[in-house]
Short mmCIF file of N, CA and C in Angstrom, two decimals:
data_model
loop_
_atom_site.label_atom_id
_atom_site.label_comp_id
_atom_site.label_asym_id
_atom_site.label_seq_id
_atom_site.Cartn_x
_atom_site.Cartn_y
_atom_site.Cartn_z
N MET C 1 22.23 -10.55 -2.60
CA MET C 1 21.27 -10.42 -1.54
C MET C 1 20.94 -8.96 -1.30
N PRO C 2 19.70 -8.57 -1.53
CA PRO C 2 19.36 -7.18 -1.24
C PRO C 2 19.23 -6.94 0.26
N SER C 3 19.58 -5.74 0.66
CA SER C 3 19.45 -5.36 2.07
C SER C 3 18.01 -4.98 2.37
N ASP C 4 17.66 -4.87 3.65
CA ASP C 4 16.31 -4.45 4.01
C ASP C 4 16.00 -3.07 3.42
N ALA C 5 16.99 -2.19 3.40
CA ALA C 5 16.78 -0.86 2.84
C ALA C 5 16.48 -0.94 1.35
N GLU C 6 17.17 -1.81 0.64
CA GLU C 6 16.93 -1.96 -0.80
C GLU C 6 15.55 -2.57 -1.05
N ILE C 7 15.15 -3.55 -0.23
CA ILE C 7 13.81 -4.14 -0.37
C ILE C 7 12.75 -3.08 -0.09
N THR C 8 12.97 -2.27 0.94
CA THR C 8 12.02 -1.20 1.27
C THR C 8 11.90 -0.20 0.13
N GLU C 9 13.01 0.18 -0.44
CA GLU C 9 13.01 1.12 -1.58
C GLU C 9 12.23 0.53 -2.75
N LYS C 10 12.43 -0.75 -3.01
CA LYS C 10 11.68 -1.42 -4.09
C LYS C 10 10.18 -1.38 -3.81
N PHE C 11 9.81 -1.55 -2.53
CA PHE C 11 8.38 -1.47 -2.16
C PHE C 11 7.81 -0.10 -2.49
N TRP C 12 8.48 0.98 -2.03
CA TRP C 12 7.97 2.34 -2.28
C TRP C 12 7.88 2.63 -3.77
N HIS C 13 8.85 2.18 -4.52
CA HIS C 13 8.85 2.39 -5.97
C HIS C 13 7.67 1.64 -6.61
N ALA C 14 7.47 0.38 -6.22
CA ALA C 14 6.37 -0.41 -6.80
C ALA C 14 5.01 0.17 -6.42
N LEU C 15 4.84 0.60 -5.16
CA LEU C 15 3.55 1.16 -4.74
C LEU C 15 3.27 2.45 -5.47
N LYS C 16 4.29 3.30 -5.64
CA LYS C 16 4.11 4.54 -6.37
C LYS C 16 3.72 4.28 -7.83
N SER C 17 4.26 3.24 -8.40
CA SER C 17 4.01 2.90 -9.79
C SER C 17 2.64 2.23 -9.99
N ASP C 18 2.33 1.26 -9.17
CA ASP C 18 1.11 0.45 -9.37
C ASP C 18 -0.12 1.01 -8.66
N MET C 19 0.04 1.55 -7.49
CA MET C 19 -0.93 2.34 -6.74
C MET C 19 -2.12 1.58 -6.13
N THR C 20 -2.48 0.41 -6.59
CA THR C 20 -3.66 -0.26 -6.04
C THR C 20 -3.26 -1.19 -4.90
N ALA C 21 -3.92 -1.03 -3.77
CA ALA C 21 -3.66 -1.85 -2.59
C ALA C 21 -5.00 -2.21 -1.95
N MET C 22 -4.98 -3.19 -1.09
CA MET C 22 -6.15 -3.59 -0.33
C MET C 22 -5.99 -3.01 1.07
N LEU C 23 -7.07 -2.38 1.58
CA LEU C 23 -6.99 -1.67 2.85
C LEU C 23 -8.14 -2.08 3.75
N GLY C 24 -7.85 -2.27 5.02
CA GLY C 24 -8.89 -2.60 5.99
C GLY C 24 -8.45 -2.22 7.39
N ILE C 25 -9.36 -2.41 8.36
CA ILE C 25 -9.13 -2.07 9.76
C ILE C 25 -9.02 -3.38 10.54
N HIS C 26 -7.91 -3.53 11.28
CA HIS C 26 -7.69 -4.73 12.11
C HIS C 26 -8.90 -5.00 13.00
N GLY C 27 -9.44 -6.20 12.95
CA GLY C 27 -10.49 -6.61 13.88
C GLY C 27 -11.82 -5.93 13.69
N VAL C 28 -11.95 -5.07 12.71
CA VAL C 28 -13.21 -4.33 12.53
C VAL C 28 -13.78 -4.60 11.14
N SER C 29 -12.99 -4.34 10.10
CA SER C 29 -13.46 -4.55 8.73
C SER C 29 -13.68 -6.02 8.48
N GLU C 30 -14.83 -6.35 7.91
CA GLU C 30 -15.09 -7.75 7.55
C GLU C 30 -14.21 -8.15 6.36
N HIS C 31 -14.01 -7.21 5.45
CA HIS C 31 -13.17 -7.46 4.27
C HIS C 31 -12.31 -6.23 4.01
N MET C 32 -11.18 -6.47 3.39
CA MET C 32 -10.35 -5.37 2.90
C MET C 32 -10.95 -4.91 1.57
N GLN C 33 -10.64 -3.69 1.17
CA GLN C 33 -11.16 -3.18 -0.11
C GLN C 33 -10.06 -2.54 -0.92
N PRO C 34 -10.20 -2.64 -2.25
CA PRO C 34 -9.18 -2.02 -3.10
C PRO C 34 -9.25 -0.50 -3.02
N MET C 35 -8.09 0.11 -2.92
CA MET C 35 -7.99 1.56 -2.84
C MET C 35 -6.81 2.00 -3.67
N THR C 36 -6.86 3.24 -4.14
CA THR C 36 -5.76 3.81 -4.91
C THR C 36 -4.84 4.58 -3.95
N ALA C 37 -3.64 4.07 -3.80
CA ALA C 37 -2.66 4.65 -2.88
C ALA C 37 -1.88 5.76 -3.60
N GLN C 38 -1.70 6.87 -2.92
CA GLN C 38 -0.91 7.99 -3.47
C GLN C 38 0.08 8.46 -2.42
N MET C 39 1.17 9.01 -2.89
CA MET C 39 2.20 9.51 -2.00
C MET C 39 2.64 10.91 -2.44
N LEU C 40 3.14 11.66 -1.50
CA LEU C 40 3.71 12.97 -1.80
C LEU C 40 5.20 12.91 -1.53
N GLU C 41 5.96 13.53 -2.38
CA GLU C 41 7.42 13.54 -2.26
C GLU C 41 7.83 14.04 -0.87
N GLY C 42 8.75 13.35 -0.25
CA GLY C 42 9.27 13.79 1.04
C GLY C 42 8.43 13.36 2.24
N GLN C 43 7.34 12.60 1.99
CA GLN C 43 6.49 12.12 3.09
C GLN C 43 6.46 10.61 3.10
N ASP C 44 6.27 10.03 4.27
CA ASP C 44 6.14 8.59 4.38
C ASP C 44 4.67 8.17 4.54
N PHE C 45 3.75 9.09 4.36
CA PHE C 45 2.33 8.78 4.47
C PHE C 45 1.84 8.19 3.15
N ILE C 46 0.76 7.40 3.25
CA ILE C 46 0.08 6.88 2.06
C ILE C 46 -1.33 7.44 2.13
N TRP C 47 -1.74 8.09 1.05
CA TRP C 47 -3.03 8.81 1.00
C TRP C 47 -4.02 8.07 0.14
N PHE C 48 -5.31 8.18 0.49
CA PHE C 48 -6.39 7.57 -0.27
C PHE C 48 -7.58 8.53 -0.32
N PHE C 49 -8.11 8.75 -1.51
CA PHE C 49 -9.38 9.45 -1.64
C PHE C 49 -10.48 8.41 -1.50
N THR C 50 -11.51 8.76 -0.75
CA THR C 50 -12.69 7.90 -0.62
C THR C 50 -13.90 8.81 -0.36
N THR C 51 -14.96 8.23 0.14
CA THR C 51 -16.16 9.03 0.45
C THR C 51 -16.47 8.91 1.93
N ARG C 52 -17.13 9.92 2.44
CA ARG C 52 -17.48 9.93 3.87
C ARG C 52 -18.40 8.76 4.24
N ASP C 53 -19.18 8.27 3.27
CA ASP C 53 -20.09 7.18 3.57
C ASP C 53 -19.50 5.80 3.24
N ASN C 54 -18.22 5.72 2.96
CA ASN C 54 -17.54 4.45 2.71
C ASN C 54 -17.47 3.66 4.02
N GLY C 55 -17.69 2.36 3.98
CA GLY C 55 -17.65 1.52 5.16
C GLY C 55 -16.33 1.59 5.90
N LEU C 56 -15.25 1.80 5.18
CA LEU C 56 -13.94 1.93 5.79
C LEU C 56 -13.87 3.14 6.72
N VAL C 57 -14.45 4.25 6.28
CA VAL C 57 -14.47 5.45 7.12
C VAL C 57 -15.31 5.20 8.37
N ALA C 58 -16.42 4.50 8.21
CA ALA C 58 -17.23 4.15 9.38
C ALA C 58 -16.45 3.25 10.34
N ASP C 59 -15.70 2.29 9.77
CA ASP C 59 -14.89 1.41 10.61
C ASP C 59 -13.81 2.17 11.38
N MET C 60 -13.33 3.26 10.81
CA MET C 60 -12.30 4.04 11.48
C MET C 60 -12.79 4.66 12.78
N ALA C 61 -14.11 4.80 12.95
CA ALA C 61 -14.65 5.31 14.20
C ALA C 61 -14.43 4.32 15.35
N ARG C 62 -14.27 3.04 14.99
CA ARG C 62 -14.08 1.99 16.01
C ARG C 62 -12.61 1.67 16.26
N SER C 63 -11.75 1.90 15.25
CA SER C 63 -10.32 1.64 15.43
C SER C 63 -9.56 2.35 14.33
N ASP C 64 -8.33 2.73 14.63
CA ASP C 64 -7.48 3.35 13.60
C ASP C 64 -6.38 2.42 13.13
N ARG C 65 -6.37 1.17 13.61
CA ARG C 65 -5.33 0.20 13.29
C ARG C 65 -5.58 -0.40 11.93
N ALA C 66 -4.80 -0.03 10.95
CA ALA C 66 -5.00 -0.44 9.57
C ALA C 66 -4.01 -1.50 9.13
N MET C 67 -4.44 -2.27 8.14
CA MET C 67 -3.56 -3.20 7.46
C MET C 67 -3.77 -2.99 5.96
N MET C 68 -2.66 -2.85 5.24
CA MET C 68 -2.70 -2.69 3.80
C MET C 68 -1.89 -3.83 3.17
N CYS C 69 -2.50 -4.50 2.19
CA CYS C 69 -1.81 -5.54 1.44
C CYS C 69 -1.57 -5.05 0.03
N PHE C 70 -0.40 -5.37 -0.50
CA PHE C 70 -0.02 -4.88 -1.81
C PHE C 70 0.69 -5.97 -2.58
N ALA C 71 0.33 -6.10 -3.86
CA ALA C 71 1.05 -7.00 -4.78
C ALA C 71 1.40 -6.18 -6.01
N ALA C 72 2.68 -6.14 -6.34
CA ALA C 72 3.09 -5.42 -7.55
C ALA C 72 2.48 -6.11 -8.77
N LYS C 73 2.15 -5.33 -9.79
CA LYS C 73 1.55 -5.90 -11.00
C LYS C 73 2.43 -6.99 -11.61
N SER C 74 3.72 -6.86 -11.48
CA SER C 74 4.66 -7.84 -12.02
C SER C 74 4.78 -9.09 -11.16
N HIS C 75 4.15 -9.05 -9.97
CA HIS C 75 4.21 -10.14 -8.98
C HIS C 75 5.64 -10.43 -8.51
N ASP C 76 6.51 -9.44 -8.61
CA ASP C 76 7.87 -9.65 -8.12
C ASP C 76 8.05 -9.07 -6.72
N LEU C 77 6.97 -8.48 -6.14
CA LEU C 77 7.05 -7.92 -4.81
C LEU C 77 5.67 -7.99 -4.18
N PHE C 78 5.62 -8.40 -2.91
CA PHE C 78 4.39 -8.44 -2.13
C PHE C 78 4.68 -7.79 -0.79
N ALA C 79 3.66 -7.14 -0.20
CA ALA C 79 3.89 -6.49 1.09
C ALA C 79 2.61 -6.48 1.91
N CYS C 80 2.81 -6.54 3.21
CA CYS C 80 1.73 -6.35 4.18
C CYS C 80 2.20 -5.23 5.12
N VAL C 81 1.44 -4.15 5.16
CA VAL C 81 1.83 -2.95 5.90
C VAL C 81 0.86 -2.72 7.04
N ASN C 82 1.38 -2.46 8.22
CA ASN C 82 0.55 -2.07 9.37
C ASN C 82 0.75 -0.60 9.62
N GLY C 83 -0.30 0.03 10.17
CA GLY C 83 -0.18 1.45 10.49
C GLY C 83 -1.46 1.99 11.08
N ARG C 84 -1.54 3.30 11.12
CA ARG C 84 -2.69 4.00 11.67
C ARG C 84 -3.36 4.81 10.58
N LEU C 85 -4.70 4.78 10.56
CA LEU C 85 -5.47 5.58 9.60
C LEU C 85 -6.08 6.79 10.28
N GLU C 86 -6.14 7.87 9.54
CA GLU C 86 -6.70 9.11 10.06
C GLU C 86 -7.38 9.85 8.92
N THR C 87 -8.53 10.47 9.20
CA THR C 87 -9.15 11.33 8.19
C THR C 87 -8.38 12.64 8.19
N ASP C 88 -8.22 13.20 7.01
CA ASP C 88 -7.41 14.41 6.89
C ASP C 88 -7.79 15.13 5.60
N ASN C 89 -8.67 16.11 5.69
CA ASN C 89 -9.10 16.83 4.50
C ASN C 89 -8.36 18.16 4.35
N ASP C 90 -7.07 18.12 4.59
CA ASP C 90 -6.24 19.30 4.40
C ASP C 90 -6.31 19.72 2.92
N ARG C 91 -6.73 20.95 2.66
CA ARG C 91 -6.94 21.39 1.28
C ARG C 91 -5.65 21.38 0.45
N ALA C 92 -4.54 21.74 1.05
CA ALA C 92 -3.26 21.74 0.31
C ALA C 92 -2.89 20.33 -0.11
N THR C 93 -3.17 19.34 0.74
CA THR C 93 -2.88 17.95 0.39
C THR C 93 -3.83 17.48 -0.71
N ILE C 94 -5.11 17.82 -0.59
CA ILE C 94 -6.07 17.47 -1.64
C ILE C 94 -5.63 18.05 -2.97
N ASP C 95 -5.25 19.32 -2.96
CA ASP C 95 -4.77 19.96 -4.20
C ASP C 95 -3.56 19.24 -4.79
N ALA C 96 -2.63 18.84 -3.93
CA ALA C 96 -1.41 18.21 -4.39
C ALA C 96 -1.67 16.81 -4.97
N LEU C 97 -2.65 16.12 -4.43
CA LEU C 97 -2.96 14.74 -4.87
C LEU C 97 -4.00 14.68 -6.00
N TRP C 98 -4.73 15.76 -6.21
CA TRP C 98 -5.86 15.75 -7.13
C TRP C 98 -5.40 15.45 -8.55
N SER C 99 -6.22 14.70 -9.26
CA SER C 99 -5.92 14.32 -10.64
C SER C 99 -7.23 14.14 -11.40
N PRO C 100 -7.17 14.04 -12.72
CA PRO C 100 -8.39 13.76 -13.48
C PRO C 100 -9.06 12.45 -13.05
N PHE C 101 -8.25 11.46 -12.65
CA PHE C 101 -8.80 10.20 -12.17
C PHE C 101 -9.64 10.43 -10.91
N ALA C 102 -9.10 11.18 -9.96
CA ALA C 102 -9.86 11.47 -8.72
C ALA C 102 -11.10 12.30 -9.05
N ALA C 103 -10.96 13.26 -9.92
CA ALA C 103 -12.09 14.15 -10.26
C ALA C 103 -13.27 13.36 -10.84
N ALA C 104 -12.99 12.27 -11.53
CA ALA C 104 -14.06 11.49 -12.14
C ALA C 104 -14.99 10.86 -11.10
N TRP C 105 -14.52 10.71 -9.88
CA TRP C 105 -15.32 10.07 -8.83
C TRP C 105 -16.14 11.06 -8.00
N TYR C 106 -15.88 12.34 -8.12
CA TYR C 106 -16.53 13.33 -7.24
C TYR C 106 -17.17 14.41 -8.07
N GLU C 107 -18.51 14.38 -8.13
CA GLU C 107 -19.25 15.34 -8.97
C GLU C 107 -18.97 16.78 -8.56
N GLY C 108 -18.76 17.01 -7.28
CA GLY C 108 -18.49 18.36 -6.79
C GLY C 108 -17.02 18.72 -6.81
N GLY C 109 -16.20 17.88 -7.44
CA GLY C 109 -14.76 18.15 -7.48
C GLY C 109 -14.16 18.15 -6.09
N LYS C 110 -13.17 18.99 -5.91
CA LYS C 110 -12.46 19.07 -4.62
C LYS C 110 -13.36 19.55 -3.50
N ASP C 111 -14.49 20.17 -3.85
CA ASP C 111 -15.42 20.69 -2.83
C ASP C 111 -16.61 19.76 -2.61
N ASP C 112 -16.57 18.58 -3.19
CA ASP C 112 -17.66 17.62 -3.04
C ASP C 112 -17.86 17.33 -1.54
N PRO C 113 -19.08 17.49 -1.02
CA PRO C 113 -19.29 17.29 0.41
C PRO C 113 -19.05 15.87 0.88
N ASN C 114 -19.04 14.91 -0.04
CA ASN C 114 -18.83 13.52 0.34
C ASN C 114 -17.35 13.08 0.22
N LEU C 115 -16.52 13.97 -0.26
CA LEU C 115 -15.08 13.64 -0.42
C LEU C 115 -14.43 13.47 0.96
N GLN C 116 -13.70 12.40 1.10
CA GLN C 116 -12.94 12.17 2.32
C GLN C 116 -11.54 11.69 1.95
N LEU C 117 -10.55 12.39 2.43
CA LEU C 117 -9.16 11.98 2.26
C LEU C 117 -8.74 11.27 3.54
N ILE C 118 -8.13 10.11 3.39
CA ILE C 118 -7.61 9.42 4.55
C ILE C 118 -6.10 9.21 4.40
N ARG C 119 -5.44 9.19 5.53
CA ARG C 119 -3.97 9.09 5.54
C ARG C 119 -3.57 7.85 6.34
N LEU C 120 -2.76 7.02 5.72
CA LEU C 120 -2.17 5.88 6.42
C LEU C 120 -0.77 6.28 6.87
N ASP C 121 -0.55 6.21 8.17
CA ASP C 121 0.77 6.42 8.74
C ASP C 121 1.37 5.03 8.96
N PRO C 122 2.16 4.54 7.99
CA PRO C 122 2.67 3.19 8.13
C PRO C 122 3.69 3.06 9.25
N THR C 123 3.61 1.97 10.01
CA THR C 123 4.54 1.76 11.11
C THR C 123 5.50 0.60 10.86
N SER C 124 5.00 -0.44 10.21
CA SER C 124 5.86 -1.61 9.94
C SER C 124 5.34 -2.34 8.72
N ALA C 125 6.19 -3.17 8.17
CA ALA C 125 5.80 -3.95 6.99
C ALA C 125 6.62 -5.21 6.91
N GLN C 126 6.03 -6.21 6.29
CA GLN C 126 6.79 -7.37 5.84
C GLN C 126 6.71 -7.34 4.33
N ILE C 127 7.87 -7.39 3.70
CA ILE C 127 7.96 -7.23 2.23
C ILE C 127 8.69 -8.47 1.70
N TRP C 128 8.10 -9.05 0.66
CA TRP C 128 8.68 -10.22 0.03
C TRP C 128 9.04 -9.90 -1.41
N LEU C 129 10.25 -10.29 -1.82
CA LEU C 129 10.64 -10.24 -3.21
C LEU C 129 10.40 -11.62 -3.79
N ASN C 130 9.92 -11.69 -5.01
CA ASN C 130 9.58 -12.95 -5.63
C ASN C 130 10.44 -13.14 -6.87
N GLU C 131 11.24 -14.20 -6.88
CA GLU C 131 12.02 -14.51 -8.07
C GLU C 131 11.12 -15.06 -9.16
N ASN C 132 11.54 -14.91 -10.38
CA ASN C 132 10.83 -15.49 -11.50
C ASN C 132 10.71 -16.99 -11.30
N SER C 133 9.49 -17.54 -11.40
CA SER C 133 9.28 -18.94 -11.13
C SER C 133 10.01 -19.85 -12.12
N LEU C 134 10.24 -19.39 -13.33
CA LEU C 134 10.98 -20.18 -14.32
C LEU C 134 12.41 -20.42 -13.81
N PHE C 135 13.07 -19.36 -13.34
CA PHE C 135 14.42 -19.50 -12.80
C PHE C 135 14.43 -20.38 -11.55
N SER C 136 13.42 -20.24 -10.72
CA SER C 136 13.34 -21.07 -9.52
C SER C 136 13.22 -22.54 -9.91
N GLY C 137 12.40 -22.83 -10.93
CA GLY C 137 12.23 -24.19 -11.39
C GLY C 137 13.53 -24.77 -11.94
N ILE C 138 14.26 -23.99 -12.69
CA ILE C 138 15.54 -24.46 -13.23
C ILE C 138 16.53 -24.73 -12.11
N LYS C 139 16.57 -23.81 -11.12
CA LYS C 139 17.48 -24.02 -9.99
C LYS C 139 17.12 -25.29 -9.22
N LEU C 140 15.82 -25.56 -9.08
CA LEU C 140 15.36 -26.76 -8.40
C LEU C 140 15.81 -28.01 -9.15
N LEU C 141 15.68 -27.98 -10.50
CA LEU C 141 16.14 -29.10 -11.32
C LEU C 141 17.64 -29.33 -11.20
N LEU C 142 18.38 -28.28 -10.94
CA LEU C 142 19.83 -28.38 -10.81
C LEU C 142 20.25 -28.73 -9.38
N GLY C 143 19.27 -29.01 -8.53
CA GLY C 143 19.56 -29.46 -7.17
C GLY C 143 19.69 -28.34 -6.14
N ARG C 144 19.31 -27.14 -6.49
CA ARG C 144 19.42 -26.02 -5.55
C ARG C 144 18.18 -25.95 -4.67
N ASP C 145 18.34 -25.64 -3.41
CA ASP C 145 17.25 -25.55 -2.47
C ASP C 145 16.56 -24.19 -2.63
N PRO C 146 15.28 -24.17 -3.08
CA PRO C 146 14.61 -22.87 -3.31
C PRO C 146 14.40 -22.07 -2.01
N LYS C 147 14.35 -22.75 -0.87
CA LYS C 147 14.17 -22.03 0.40
C LYS C 147 15.34 -21.11 0.68
N LYS C 148 16.55 -21.53 0.29
CA LYS C 148 17.74 -20.70 0.50
C LYS C 148 17.67 -19.43 -0.36
N ASP C 149 17.11 -19.55 -1.56
CA ASP C 149 17.00 -18.38 -2.43
C ASP C 149 16.08 -17.32 -1.84
N TYR C 150 15.05 -17.75 -1.12
CA TYR C 150 14.06 -16.81 -0.61
C TYR C 150 14.35 -16.30 0.79
N GLN C 151 15.23 -16.95 1.53
CA GLN C 151 15.42 -16.52 2.92
C GLN C 151 15.98 -15.11 3.03
N ASP C 152 16.69 -14.64 2.01
CA ASP C 152 17.24 -13.29 2.05
C ASP C 152 16.39 -12.29 1.26
N LYS C 153 15.20 -12.69 0.88
CA LYS C 153 14.35 -11.81 0.07
C LYS C 153 13.08 -11.42 0.82
N VAL C 154 13.16 -11.46 2.12
CA VAL C 154 12.05 -11.03 2.97
C VAL C 154 12.61 -10.02 3.94
N ALA C 155 11.90 -8.91 4.10
CA ALA C 155 12.36 -7.87 5.04
C ALA C 155 11.20 -7.51 5.96
N GLU C 156 11.48 -7.47 7.26
CA GLU C 156 10.57 -6.92 8.24
C GLU C 156 11.13 -5.57 8.60
N VAL C 157 10.43 -4.52 8.24
CA VAL C 157 10.99 -3.18 8.37
C VAL C 157 10.05 -2.23 9.08
N ALA C 158 10.63 -1.25 9.71
CA ALA C 158 9.87 -0.14 10.28
C ALA C 158 9.73 0.91 9.18
N LEU C 159 8.55 1.41 9.02
CA LEU C 159 8.33 2.47 8.01
C LEU C 159 8.14 3.76 8.74
#
């Protein structure tokens, strides 16, 4: 049985590795949108490059309450994260996060007038670990209750 701390660590590792999450504003955004999540060592913030004219940035004028959904590529971990979004075009942070992938989206590079960096300050999350369905099926055939296997693989954590 993994502890909440171990489940949380698996979440951070998976997010850092896979990077794509769905992001929206509680009660404001009609739909969540895929975003590339980035992190800096020693920080608990999640950073996203976007544009000033992105609908998400416009929605932030009405509320800063964000929800981020994440599924690891391997489908062995799922998470729903709540937190606060804030615009933050700190040049040192932009420099630290900048990559050829980010550069491809902004004709003006780091000085592109439409570049907007946003920061998610996560406050809480529900994280689920997912066992391989083949093993779950075998356990079910052997008479094991699959609900018992999953009850210890969910963590509600403060981030």
